[in-house]
PDB file of C-alpha atoms in Angstrom:
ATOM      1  CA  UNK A   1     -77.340 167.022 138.987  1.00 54.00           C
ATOM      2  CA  UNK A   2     -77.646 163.755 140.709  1.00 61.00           C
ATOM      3  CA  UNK A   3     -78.012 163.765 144.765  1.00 71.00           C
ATOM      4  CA  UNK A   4     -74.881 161.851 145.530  1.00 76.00           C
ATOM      5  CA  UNK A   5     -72.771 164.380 142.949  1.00 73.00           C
ATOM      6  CA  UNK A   6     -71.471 167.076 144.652  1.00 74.00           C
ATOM      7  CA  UNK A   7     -70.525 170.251 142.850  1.00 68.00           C
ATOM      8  CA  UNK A   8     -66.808 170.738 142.825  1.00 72.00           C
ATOM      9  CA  UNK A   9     -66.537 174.162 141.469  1.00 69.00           C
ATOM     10  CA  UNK A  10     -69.750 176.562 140.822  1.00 70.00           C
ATOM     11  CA  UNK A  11     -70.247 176.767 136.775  1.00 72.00           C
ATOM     12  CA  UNK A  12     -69.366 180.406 135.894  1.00 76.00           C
ATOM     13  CA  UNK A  13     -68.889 182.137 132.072  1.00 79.00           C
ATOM     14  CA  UNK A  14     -65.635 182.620 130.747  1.00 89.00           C
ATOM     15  CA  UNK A  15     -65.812 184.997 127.785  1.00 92.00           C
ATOM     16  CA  UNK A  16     -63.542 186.153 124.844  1.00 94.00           C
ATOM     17  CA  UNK A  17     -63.922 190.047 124.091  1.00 96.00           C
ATOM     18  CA  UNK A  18     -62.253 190.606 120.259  1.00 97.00           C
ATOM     19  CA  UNK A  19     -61.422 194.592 119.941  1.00 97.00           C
ATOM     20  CA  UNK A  20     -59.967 196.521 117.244  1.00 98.00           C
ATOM     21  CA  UNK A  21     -57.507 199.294 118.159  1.00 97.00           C
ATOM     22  CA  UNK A  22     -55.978 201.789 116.202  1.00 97.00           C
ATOM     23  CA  UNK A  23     -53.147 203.895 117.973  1.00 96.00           C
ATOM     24  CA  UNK A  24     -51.044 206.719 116.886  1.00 97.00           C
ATOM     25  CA  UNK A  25     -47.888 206.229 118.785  1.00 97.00           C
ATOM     26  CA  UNK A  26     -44.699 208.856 118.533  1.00 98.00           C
ATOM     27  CA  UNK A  27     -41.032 207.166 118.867  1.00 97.00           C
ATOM     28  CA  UNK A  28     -38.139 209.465 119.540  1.00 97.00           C
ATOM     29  CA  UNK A  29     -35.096 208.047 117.147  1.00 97.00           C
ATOM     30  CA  UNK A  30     -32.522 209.098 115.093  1.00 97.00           C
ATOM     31  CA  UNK A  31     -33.567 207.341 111.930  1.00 98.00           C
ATOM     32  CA  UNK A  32     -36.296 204.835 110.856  1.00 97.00           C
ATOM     33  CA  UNK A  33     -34.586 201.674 111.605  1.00 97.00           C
ATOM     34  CA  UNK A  34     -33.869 202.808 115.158  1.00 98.00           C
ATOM     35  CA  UNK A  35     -37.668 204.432 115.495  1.00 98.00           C
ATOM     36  CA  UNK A  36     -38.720 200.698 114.182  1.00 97.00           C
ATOM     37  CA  UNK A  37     -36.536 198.305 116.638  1.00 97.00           C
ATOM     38  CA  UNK A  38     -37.350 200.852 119.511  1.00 97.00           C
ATOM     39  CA  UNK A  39     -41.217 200.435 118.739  1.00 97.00           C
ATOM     40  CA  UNK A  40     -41.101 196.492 118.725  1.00 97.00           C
ATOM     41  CA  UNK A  41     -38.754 196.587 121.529  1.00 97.00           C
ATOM     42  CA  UNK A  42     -40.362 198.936 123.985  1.00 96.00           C
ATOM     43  CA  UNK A  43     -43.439 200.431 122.378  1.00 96.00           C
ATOM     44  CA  UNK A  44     -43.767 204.227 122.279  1.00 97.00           C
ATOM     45  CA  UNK A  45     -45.658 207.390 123.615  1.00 97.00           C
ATOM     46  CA  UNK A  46     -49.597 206.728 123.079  1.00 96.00           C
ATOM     47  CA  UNK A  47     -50.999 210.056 121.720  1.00 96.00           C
ATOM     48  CA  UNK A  48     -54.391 208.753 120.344  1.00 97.00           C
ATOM     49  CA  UNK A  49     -56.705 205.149 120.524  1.00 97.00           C
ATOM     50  CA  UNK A  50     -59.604 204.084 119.484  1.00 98.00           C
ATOM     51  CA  UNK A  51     -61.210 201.301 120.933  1.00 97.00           C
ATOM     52  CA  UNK A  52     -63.705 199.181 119.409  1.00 98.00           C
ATOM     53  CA  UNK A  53     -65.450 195.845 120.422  1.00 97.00           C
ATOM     54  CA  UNK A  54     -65.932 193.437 117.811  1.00 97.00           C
ATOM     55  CA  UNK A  55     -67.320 190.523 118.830  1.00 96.00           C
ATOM     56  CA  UNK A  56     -68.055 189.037 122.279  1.00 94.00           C
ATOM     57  CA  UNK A  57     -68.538 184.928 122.771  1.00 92.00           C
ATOM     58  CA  UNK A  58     -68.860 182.665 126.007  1.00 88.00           C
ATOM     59  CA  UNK A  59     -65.992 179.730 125.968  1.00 85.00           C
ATOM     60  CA  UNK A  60     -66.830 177.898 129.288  1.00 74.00           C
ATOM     61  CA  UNK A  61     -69.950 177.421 131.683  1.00 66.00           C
ATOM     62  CA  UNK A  62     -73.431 178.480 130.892  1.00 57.00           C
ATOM     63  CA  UNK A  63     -75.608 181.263 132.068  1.00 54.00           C
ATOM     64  CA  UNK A  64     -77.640 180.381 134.815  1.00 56.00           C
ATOM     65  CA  UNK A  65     -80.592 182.234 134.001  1.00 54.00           C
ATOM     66  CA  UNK A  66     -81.524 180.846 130.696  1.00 49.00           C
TER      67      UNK A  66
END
């Protein structure tokens, strides 16, 4: 950086973190349709999920220490 630049903001990583999720989720309803619209809507009752990350990648700044 030249001396007569001053630093307006310090330079810090902004990452993306990609995960796959798989969910079993329970919907109280009175038929399939309703069970359907209800999940879109509001979601449901989480019973099980599995988290996995995927990929990880920096979109803005550098690391300092390399």
């Amino acid at each position: 950086m030249k001396n007569n630049v001053k630093e307006i903001k310090p330079t810090k990583p902004t990452q993306c973190f990609s995960y796959e999720v798989v969910m079993l989720v329970h919907i109280i309803a009175d038929n399939e349709t309703t069970a359907k619209s209800q999940l879109d809507e509001k979601g449901g009752i989480v019973t099980k999920r599995d988290v996995k990350l995927v990929n990880t990648q920096i979109l803005y700044g550098e690391d300092k220490d390399k």
